[in-house]
Coordinates of C-alpha atoms and ligand atoms in Angstrom, one line a residue:
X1 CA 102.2 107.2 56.9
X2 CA 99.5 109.7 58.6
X3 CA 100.4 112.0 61.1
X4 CA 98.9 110.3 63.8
X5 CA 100.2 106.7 63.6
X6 CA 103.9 108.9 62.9
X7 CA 103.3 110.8 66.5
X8 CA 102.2 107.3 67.8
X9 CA 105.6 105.4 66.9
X10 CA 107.4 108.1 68.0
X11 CA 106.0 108.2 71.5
X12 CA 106.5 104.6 71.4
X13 CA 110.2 104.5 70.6
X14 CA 110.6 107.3 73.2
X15 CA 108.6 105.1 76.1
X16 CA 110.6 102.2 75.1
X17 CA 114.5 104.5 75.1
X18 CA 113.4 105.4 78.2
X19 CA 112.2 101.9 79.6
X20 CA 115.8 101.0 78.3
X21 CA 117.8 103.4 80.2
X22 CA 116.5 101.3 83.6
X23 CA 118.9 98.5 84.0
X24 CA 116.5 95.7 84.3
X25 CA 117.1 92.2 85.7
X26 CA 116.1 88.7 85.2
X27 CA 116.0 87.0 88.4
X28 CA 116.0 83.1 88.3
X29 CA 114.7 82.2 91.4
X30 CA 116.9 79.6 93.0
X31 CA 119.5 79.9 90.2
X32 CA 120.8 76.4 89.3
X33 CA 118.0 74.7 91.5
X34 CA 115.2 76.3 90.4
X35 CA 112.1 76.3 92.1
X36 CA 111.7 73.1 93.8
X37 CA 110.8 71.9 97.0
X38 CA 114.4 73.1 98.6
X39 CA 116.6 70.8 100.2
X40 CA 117.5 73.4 102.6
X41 CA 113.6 74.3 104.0
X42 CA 112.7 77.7 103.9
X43 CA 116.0 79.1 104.5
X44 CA 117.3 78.5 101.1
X45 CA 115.0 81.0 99.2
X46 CA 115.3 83.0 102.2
X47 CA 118.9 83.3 101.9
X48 CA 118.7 83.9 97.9
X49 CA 116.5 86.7 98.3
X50 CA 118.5 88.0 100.9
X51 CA 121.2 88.5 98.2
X52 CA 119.1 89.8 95.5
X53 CA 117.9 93.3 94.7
X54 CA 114.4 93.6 93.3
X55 CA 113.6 96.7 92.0
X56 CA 110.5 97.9 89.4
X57 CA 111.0 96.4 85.8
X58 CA 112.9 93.3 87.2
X59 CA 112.0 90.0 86.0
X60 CA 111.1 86.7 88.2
X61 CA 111.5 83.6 86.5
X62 CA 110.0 80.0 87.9
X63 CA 112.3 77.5 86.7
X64 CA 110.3 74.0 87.6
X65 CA 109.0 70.6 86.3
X66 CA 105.6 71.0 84.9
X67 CA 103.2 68.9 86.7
X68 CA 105.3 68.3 89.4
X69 CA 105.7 72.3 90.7
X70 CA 103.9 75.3 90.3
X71 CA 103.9 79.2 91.3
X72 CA 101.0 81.5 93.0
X73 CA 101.1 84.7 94.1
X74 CA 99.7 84.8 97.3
X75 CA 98.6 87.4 99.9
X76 CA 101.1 87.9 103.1
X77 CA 98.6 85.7 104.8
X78 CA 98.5 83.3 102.3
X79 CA 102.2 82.7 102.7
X80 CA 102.0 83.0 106.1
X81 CA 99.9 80.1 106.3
X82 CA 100.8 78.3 103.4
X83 CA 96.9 78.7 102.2
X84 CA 96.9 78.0 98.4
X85 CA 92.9 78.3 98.5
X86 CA 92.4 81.5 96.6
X87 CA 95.6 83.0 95.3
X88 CA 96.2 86.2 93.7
X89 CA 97.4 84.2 90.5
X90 CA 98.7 80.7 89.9
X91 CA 100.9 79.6 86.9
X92 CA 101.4 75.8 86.4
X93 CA 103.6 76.1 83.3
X94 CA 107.6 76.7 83.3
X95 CA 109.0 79.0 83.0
X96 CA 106.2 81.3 84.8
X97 CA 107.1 84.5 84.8
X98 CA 106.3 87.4 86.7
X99 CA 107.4 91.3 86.2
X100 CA 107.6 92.9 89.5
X101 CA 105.9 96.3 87.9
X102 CA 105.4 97.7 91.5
X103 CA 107.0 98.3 94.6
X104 CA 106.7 96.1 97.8
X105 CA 106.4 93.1 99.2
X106 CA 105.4 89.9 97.3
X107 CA 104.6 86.7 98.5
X108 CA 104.8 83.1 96.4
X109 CA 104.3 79.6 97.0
X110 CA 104.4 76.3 95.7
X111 CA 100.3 74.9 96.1
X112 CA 101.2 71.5 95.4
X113 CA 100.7 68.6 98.4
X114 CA 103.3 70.0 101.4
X115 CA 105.5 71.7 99.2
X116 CA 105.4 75.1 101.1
X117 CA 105.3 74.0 104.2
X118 CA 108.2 72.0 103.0
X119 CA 109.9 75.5 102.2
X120 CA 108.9 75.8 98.4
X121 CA 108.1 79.7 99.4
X122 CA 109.4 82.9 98.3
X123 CA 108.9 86.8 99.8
X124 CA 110.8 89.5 98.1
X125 CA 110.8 92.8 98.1
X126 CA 110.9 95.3 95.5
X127 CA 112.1 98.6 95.7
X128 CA 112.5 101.6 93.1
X129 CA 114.3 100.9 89.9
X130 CA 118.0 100.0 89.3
X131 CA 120.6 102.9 89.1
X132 CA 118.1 105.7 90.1
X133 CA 120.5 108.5 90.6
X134 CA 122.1 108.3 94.4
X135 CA 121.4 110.4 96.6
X136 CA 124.7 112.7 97.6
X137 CA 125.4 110.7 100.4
X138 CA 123.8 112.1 103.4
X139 CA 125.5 112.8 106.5
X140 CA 124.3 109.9 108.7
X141 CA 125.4 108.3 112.1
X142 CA 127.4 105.2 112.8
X143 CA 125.8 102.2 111.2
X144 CA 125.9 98.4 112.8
X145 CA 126.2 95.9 109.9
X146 CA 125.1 92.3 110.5
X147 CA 127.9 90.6 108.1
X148 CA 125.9 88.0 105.7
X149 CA 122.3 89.7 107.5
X150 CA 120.2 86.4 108.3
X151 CA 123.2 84.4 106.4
X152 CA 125.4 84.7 109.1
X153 CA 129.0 84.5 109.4
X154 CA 130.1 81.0 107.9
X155 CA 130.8 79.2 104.7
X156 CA 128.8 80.3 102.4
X157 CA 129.1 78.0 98.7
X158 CA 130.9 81.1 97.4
X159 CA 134.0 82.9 97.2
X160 CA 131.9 86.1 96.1
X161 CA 128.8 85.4 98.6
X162 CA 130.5 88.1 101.2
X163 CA 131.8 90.2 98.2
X164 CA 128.2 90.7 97.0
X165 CA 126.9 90.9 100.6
X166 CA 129.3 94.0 100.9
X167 CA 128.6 95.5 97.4
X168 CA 127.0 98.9 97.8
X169 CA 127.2 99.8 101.7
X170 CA 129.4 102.2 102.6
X171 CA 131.5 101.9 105.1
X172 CA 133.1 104.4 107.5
X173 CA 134.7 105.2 110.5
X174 CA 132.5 104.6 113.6
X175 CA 130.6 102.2 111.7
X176 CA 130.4 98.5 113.7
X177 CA 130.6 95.0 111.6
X178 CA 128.9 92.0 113.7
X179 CA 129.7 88.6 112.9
X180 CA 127.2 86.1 114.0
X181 CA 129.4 82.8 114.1
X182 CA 127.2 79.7 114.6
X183 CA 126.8 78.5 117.7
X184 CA 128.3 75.3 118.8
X185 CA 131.3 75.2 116.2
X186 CA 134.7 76.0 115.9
X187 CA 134.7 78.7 113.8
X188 CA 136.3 82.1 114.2
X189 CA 136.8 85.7 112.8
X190 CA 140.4 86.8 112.1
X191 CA 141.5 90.0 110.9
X192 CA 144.3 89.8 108.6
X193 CA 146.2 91.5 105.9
X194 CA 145.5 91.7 102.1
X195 CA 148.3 88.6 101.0
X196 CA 146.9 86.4 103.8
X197 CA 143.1 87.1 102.7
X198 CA 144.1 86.9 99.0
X199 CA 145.7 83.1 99.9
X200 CA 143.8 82.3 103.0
X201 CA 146.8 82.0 104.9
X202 CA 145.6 81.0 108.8
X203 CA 148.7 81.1 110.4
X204 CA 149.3 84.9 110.2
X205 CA 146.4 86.1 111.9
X206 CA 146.7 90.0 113.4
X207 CA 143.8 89.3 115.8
X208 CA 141.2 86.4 116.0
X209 CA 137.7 86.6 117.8
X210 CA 135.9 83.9 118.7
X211 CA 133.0 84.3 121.1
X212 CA 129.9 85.1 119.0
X213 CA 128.4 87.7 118.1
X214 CA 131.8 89.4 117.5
X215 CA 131.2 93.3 117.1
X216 CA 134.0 95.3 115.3
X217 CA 134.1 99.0 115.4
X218 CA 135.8 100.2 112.5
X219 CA 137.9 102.8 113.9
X220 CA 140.4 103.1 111.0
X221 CA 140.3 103.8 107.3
X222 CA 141.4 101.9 104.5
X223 CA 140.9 98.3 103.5
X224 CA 139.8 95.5 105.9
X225 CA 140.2 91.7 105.6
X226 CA 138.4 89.2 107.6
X227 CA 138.6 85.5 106.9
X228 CA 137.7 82.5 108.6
X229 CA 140.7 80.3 110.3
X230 CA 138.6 77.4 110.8
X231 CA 139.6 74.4 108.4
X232 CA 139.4 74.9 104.7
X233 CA 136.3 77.6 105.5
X234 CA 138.5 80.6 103.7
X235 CA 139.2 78.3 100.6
X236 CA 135.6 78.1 101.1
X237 CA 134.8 81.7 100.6
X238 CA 134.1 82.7 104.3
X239 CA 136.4 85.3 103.6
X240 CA 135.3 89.4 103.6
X241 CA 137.0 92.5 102.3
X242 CA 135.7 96.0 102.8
X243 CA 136.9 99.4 102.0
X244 CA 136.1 102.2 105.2
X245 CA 136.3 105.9 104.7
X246 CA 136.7 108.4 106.7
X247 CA 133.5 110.6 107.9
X248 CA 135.0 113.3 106.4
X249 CA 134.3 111.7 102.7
X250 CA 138.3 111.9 101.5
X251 CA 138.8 109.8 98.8
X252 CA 139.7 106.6 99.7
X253 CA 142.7 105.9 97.5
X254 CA 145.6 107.1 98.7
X255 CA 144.6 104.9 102.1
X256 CA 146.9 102.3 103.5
X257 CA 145.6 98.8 105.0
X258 CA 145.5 99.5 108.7
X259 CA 145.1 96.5 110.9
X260 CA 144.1 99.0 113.7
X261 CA 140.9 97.5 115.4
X262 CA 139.0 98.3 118.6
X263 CA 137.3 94.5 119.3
X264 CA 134.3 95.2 121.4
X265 CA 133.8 92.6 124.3
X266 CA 131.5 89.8 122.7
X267 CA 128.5 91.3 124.4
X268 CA 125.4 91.5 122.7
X269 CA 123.7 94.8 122.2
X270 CA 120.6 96.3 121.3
X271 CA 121.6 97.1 117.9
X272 CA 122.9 94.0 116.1
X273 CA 119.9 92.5 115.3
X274 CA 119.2 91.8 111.2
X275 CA 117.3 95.3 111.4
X276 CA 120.0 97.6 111.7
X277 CA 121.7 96.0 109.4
X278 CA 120.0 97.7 106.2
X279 CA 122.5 99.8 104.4
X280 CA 119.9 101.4 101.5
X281 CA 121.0 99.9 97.7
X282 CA 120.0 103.3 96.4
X283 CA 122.7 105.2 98.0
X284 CA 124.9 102.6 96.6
X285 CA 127.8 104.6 94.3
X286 CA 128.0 103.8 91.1
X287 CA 131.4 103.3 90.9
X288 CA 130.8 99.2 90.4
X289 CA 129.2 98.6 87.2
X290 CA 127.3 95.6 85.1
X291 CA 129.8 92.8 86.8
X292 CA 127.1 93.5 89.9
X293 CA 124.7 90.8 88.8
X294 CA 127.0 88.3 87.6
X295 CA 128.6 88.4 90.6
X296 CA 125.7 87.7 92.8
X297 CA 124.8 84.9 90.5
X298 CA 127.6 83.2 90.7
X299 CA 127.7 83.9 95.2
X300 CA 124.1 82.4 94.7
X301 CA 124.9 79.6 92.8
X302 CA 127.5 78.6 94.0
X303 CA 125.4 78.6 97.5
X304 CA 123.0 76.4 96.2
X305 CA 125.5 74.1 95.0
X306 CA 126.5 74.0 98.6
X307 CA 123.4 73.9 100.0
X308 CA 122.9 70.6 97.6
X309 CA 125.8 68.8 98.1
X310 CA 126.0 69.2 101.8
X311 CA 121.9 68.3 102.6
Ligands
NAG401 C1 115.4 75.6 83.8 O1 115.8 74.3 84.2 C2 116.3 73.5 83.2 C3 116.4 72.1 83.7 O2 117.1 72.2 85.0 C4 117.5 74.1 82.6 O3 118.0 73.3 81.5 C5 117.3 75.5 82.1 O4 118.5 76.1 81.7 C6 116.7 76.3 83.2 N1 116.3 77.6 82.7 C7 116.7 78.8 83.3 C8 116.2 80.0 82.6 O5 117.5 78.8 84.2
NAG402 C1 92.5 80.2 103.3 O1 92.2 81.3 102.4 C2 90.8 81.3 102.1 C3 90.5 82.4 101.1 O2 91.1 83.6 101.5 C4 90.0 81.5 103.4 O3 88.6 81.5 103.1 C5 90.3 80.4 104.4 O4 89.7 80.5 105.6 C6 91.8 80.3 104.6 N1 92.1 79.0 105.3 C7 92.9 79.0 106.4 C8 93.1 77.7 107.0 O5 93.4 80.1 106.8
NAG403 C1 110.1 84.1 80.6 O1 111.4 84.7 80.8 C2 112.4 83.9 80.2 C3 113.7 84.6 80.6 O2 113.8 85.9 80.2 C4 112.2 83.9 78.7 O3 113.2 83.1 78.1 C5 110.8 83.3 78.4 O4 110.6 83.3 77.0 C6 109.8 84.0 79.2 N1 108.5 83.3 79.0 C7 107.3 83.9 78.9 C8 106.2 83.0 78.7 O5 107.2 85.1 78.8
NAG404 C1 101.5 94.8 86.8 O1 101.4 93.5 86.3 C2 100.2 92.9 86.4 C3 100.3 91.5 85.9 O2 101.3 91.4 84.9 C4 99.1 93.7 85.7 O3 97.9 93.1 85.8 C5 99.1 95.1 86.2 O4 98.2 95.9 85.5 C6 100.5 95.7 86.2 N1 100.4 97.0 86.9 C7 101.0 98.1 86.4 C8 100.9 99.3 87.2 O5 101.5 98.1 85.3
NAG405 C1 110.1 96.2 102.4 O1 110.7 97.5 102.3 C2 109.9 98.5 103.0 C3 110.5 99.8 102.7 O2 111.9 99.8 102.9 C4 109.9 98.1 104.5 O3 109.1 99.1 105.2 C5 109.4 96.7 104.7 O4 109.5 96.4 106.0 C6 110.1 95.8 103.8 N1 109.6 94.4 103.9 C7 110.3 93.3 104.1 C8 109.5 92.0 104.1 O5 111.5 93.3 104.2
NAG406 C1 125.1 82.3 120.4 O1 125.5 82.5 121.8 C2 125.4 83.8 122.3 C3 126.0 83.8 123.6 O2 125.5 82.8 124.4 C4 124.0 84.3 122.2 O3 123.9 85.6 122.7 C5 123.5 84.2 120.8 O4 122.1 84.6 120.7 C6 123.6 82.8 120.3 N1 123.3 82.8 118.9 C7 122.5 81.9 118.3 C8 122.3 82.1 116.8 O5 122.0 81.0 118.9
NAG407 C1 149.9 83.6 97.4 O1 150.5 82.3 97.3 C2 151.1 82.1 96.0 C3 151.5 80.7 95.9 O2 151.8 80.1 97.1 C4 152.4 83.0 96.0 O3 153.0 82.9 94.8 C5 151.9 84.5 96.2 O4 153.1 85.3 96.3 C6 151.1 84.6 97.4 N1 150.5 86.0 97.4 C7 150.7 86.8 98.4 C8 150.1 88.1 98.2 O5 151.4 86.5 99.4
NAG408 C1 152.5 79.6 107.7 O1 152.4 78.3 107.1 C2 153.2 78.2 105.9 C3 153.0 76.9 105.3 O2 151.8 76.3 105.6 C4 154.7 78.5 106.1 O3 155.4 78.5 104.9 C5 154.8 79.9 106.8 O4 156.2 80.1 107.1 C6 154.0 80.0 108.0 N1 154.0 81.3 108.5 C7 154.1 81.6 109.8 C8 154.2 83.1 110.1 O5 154.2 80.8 110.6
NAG409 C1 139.1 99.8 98.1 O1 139.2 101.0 97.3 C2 140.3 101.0 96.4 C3 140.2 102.3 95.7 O2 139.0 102.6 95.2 C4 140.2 99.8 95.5 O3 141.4 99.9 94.7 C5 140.2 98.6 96.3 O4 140.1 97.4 95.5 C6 139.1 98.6 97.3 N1 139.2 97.4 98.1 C7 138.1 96.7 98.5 C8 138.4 95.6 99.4 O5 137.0 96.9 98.1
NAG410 C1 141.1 102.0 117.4 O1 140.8 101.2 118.5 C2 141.9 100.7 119.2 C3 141.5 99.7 120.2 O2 140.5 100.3 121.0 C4 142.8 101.8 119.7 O3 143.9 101.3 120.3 C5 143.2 102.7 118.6 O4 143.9 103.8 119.1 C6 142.0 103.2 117.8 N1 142.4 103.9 116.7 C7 141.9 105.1 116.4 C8 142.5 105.7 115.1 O5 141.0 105.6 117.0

């Protein structure tokens, strides 16, 4: 074998152990559903992107019915206004795939008759890779976290939805959880301790809120458990758990549950908004491993199921 062609393999296998060491993902858009025209309008690959992580290297797979569907990448515009007239690229065999090779926003549609405007739309976006080394974790100032972002506070097809939702922001003391309950409906926002959030027992409540948006400072550390009392909605996975820590980064083992809770008056503020709800992925800590992306898959399956059976 000559010199060169060795040097060449070499560099090869070396590009390809390093490729490797980035955990990359397949993302099935839509899961189960696929890419169709949604039965939930826009919101339902709103809300599946909303519980994915893109990041550089990551796979995006079409899932559709050839001749009936198709993909294009499209400029912001272009999905804006649902203009399929000169897209960046167009694939009209399944499964098309694209590999999200950059960072930042992309745009697709569905160019067939209505279909986008019908919902069949998609904007993502990607950030650096997967398991890039976090950041020691900055000192930083309370945080307000919109529980579910643009998902809200209410039953979401999955026991895991909130789960995966919470996976990766920190939480700590000083830090404010708003729950936007839909308008108009019964629901609610209990805290409660870990046996009645582990069997969704209602009738044991420690406090419940019920005037929307309910904001939360989380004044204590330790374990919190929120579920819904409304119904079978717990059953139904509107149920979250979250771990706070002290400011003063102690480890958070030795902590008790504390049902300690300083309810804000339902008051809207300034700060709740989806926005300031952004907790970074990359300072997420390592500490939950490969079970990551099943988990979300199964939250976003299981929320398309829903979606389906209830449209
Ligand atoms: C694509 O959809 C078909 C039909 O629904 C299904 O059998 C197949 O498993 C899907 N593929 C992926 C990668 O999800
Ligand atoms: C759609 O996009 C094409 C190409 O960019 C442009 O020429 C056209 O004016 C757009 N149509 C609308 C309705 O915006
Ligand atoms: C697209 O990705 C899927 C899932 O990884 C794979 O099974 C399929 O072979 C890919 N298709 C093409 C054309 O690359
Ligand atoms: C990203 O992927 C596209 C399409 O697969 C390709 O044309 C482009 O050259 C790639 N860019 C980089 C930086 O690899
Ligand atoms: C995508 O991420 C960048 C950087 O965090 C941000 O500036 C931008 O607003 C985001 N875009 C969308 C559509 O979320
Ligand atoms: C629900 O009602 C509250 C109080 O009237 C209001 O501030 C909030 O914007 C409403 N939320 C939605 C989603 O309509
Ligand atoms: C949950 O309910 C089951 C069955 O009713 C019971 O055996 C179990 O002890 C309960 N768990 C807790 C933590 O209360
Ligand atoms: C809650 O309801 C269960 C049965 O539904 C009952 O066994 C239990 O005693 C009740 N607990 C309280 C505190 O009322
Ligand atoms: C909180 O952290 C402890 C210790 O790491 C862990 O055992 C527990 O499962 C966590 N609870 C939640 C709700 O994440
Ligand atoms: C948390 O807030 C509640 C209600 O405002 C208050 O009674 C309690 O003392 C606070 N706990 C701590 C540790 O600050």
């Amino acid at each position: 074998m000559g010199k060169e062609l060795s040097i060449a393999l070499l560099a090869i296998a070396v590009v390809g152990l390093l490729h490797s060491t980035a955990a990359m993902e397949t993302h099935v858009v839509g899961d189960k559903i696929g890419w169709v025209v949604p039965p939930g309008g826009q919101y339902t690959y709103e809300s599946w992107a909303t519980m994915h992580h893109f990041a550089v290297g990551d796979l995006l797979v079409f899932n559709f019915t050839n001749g009936d569907q198709d993909v294009a990448r499209v400029t912001k515009e272009a999905f804006d206004n649902c203009n399929s007239t000169d897209p960046i690229t167009l694939k009209t065999t399944s499964p098309a795939n694209f590999t999200l090779n950059t960072t930042g926003e992309y745009y697709f549609i569905g160019t067939k008759d209505k279909h986008c405007e019908l919902g069949q739309k998609l904007a993502i976006n990607v950030t650096a890779e997967h398991g890039s080394p976090a950041p020691s974790p900055a000192p930083r100032g309370p945080v307000t976290y919109v529980v579910g972002d643009k998902l809200g506070w209410l039953v979401p097809g999955g026991e895991q939805a909130y789960a995966a939702w919470a996976y990766g922001k920190t939480f700590i003391v000083g830090d404010t959880l708003v729950f936007n309950i839909v308008n108009g409906t019964q629901d609610d926002v209990a805290l409660v301790t870990k046996p009645a959030y582990e069997n969704c027992t209602t009738n044991s409540t420690i406090a419940v809120y019920k005037n929307s948006p309910v904001s939360i400072l989380l004044n204590t550390s330790g374990e919190h458990f929120f579920i819904s009392t409304y119904d079978r909605h717990c059953l139904l996975g509107q149920k979250l758990a979250i771990n706070v820590t002290s400011s003063t980064a102690q480890p958070p083992s030795a902590k008790t549950p504390s049902g300690s809770m300083a309810p804000s008056s339902p008051t809207p503020h300034g700060t709740s908004g989806p926005g300031a709800a952004h907790a970074p992925f990359s300072s997420a800590p390592s500490r939950i491993g490969s079970g990551y992306f099943t988990f979300l898959l199964i939250a976003v399956a299981a929320f398309f199921y829903w979606s389906l059976v209830t449209s």
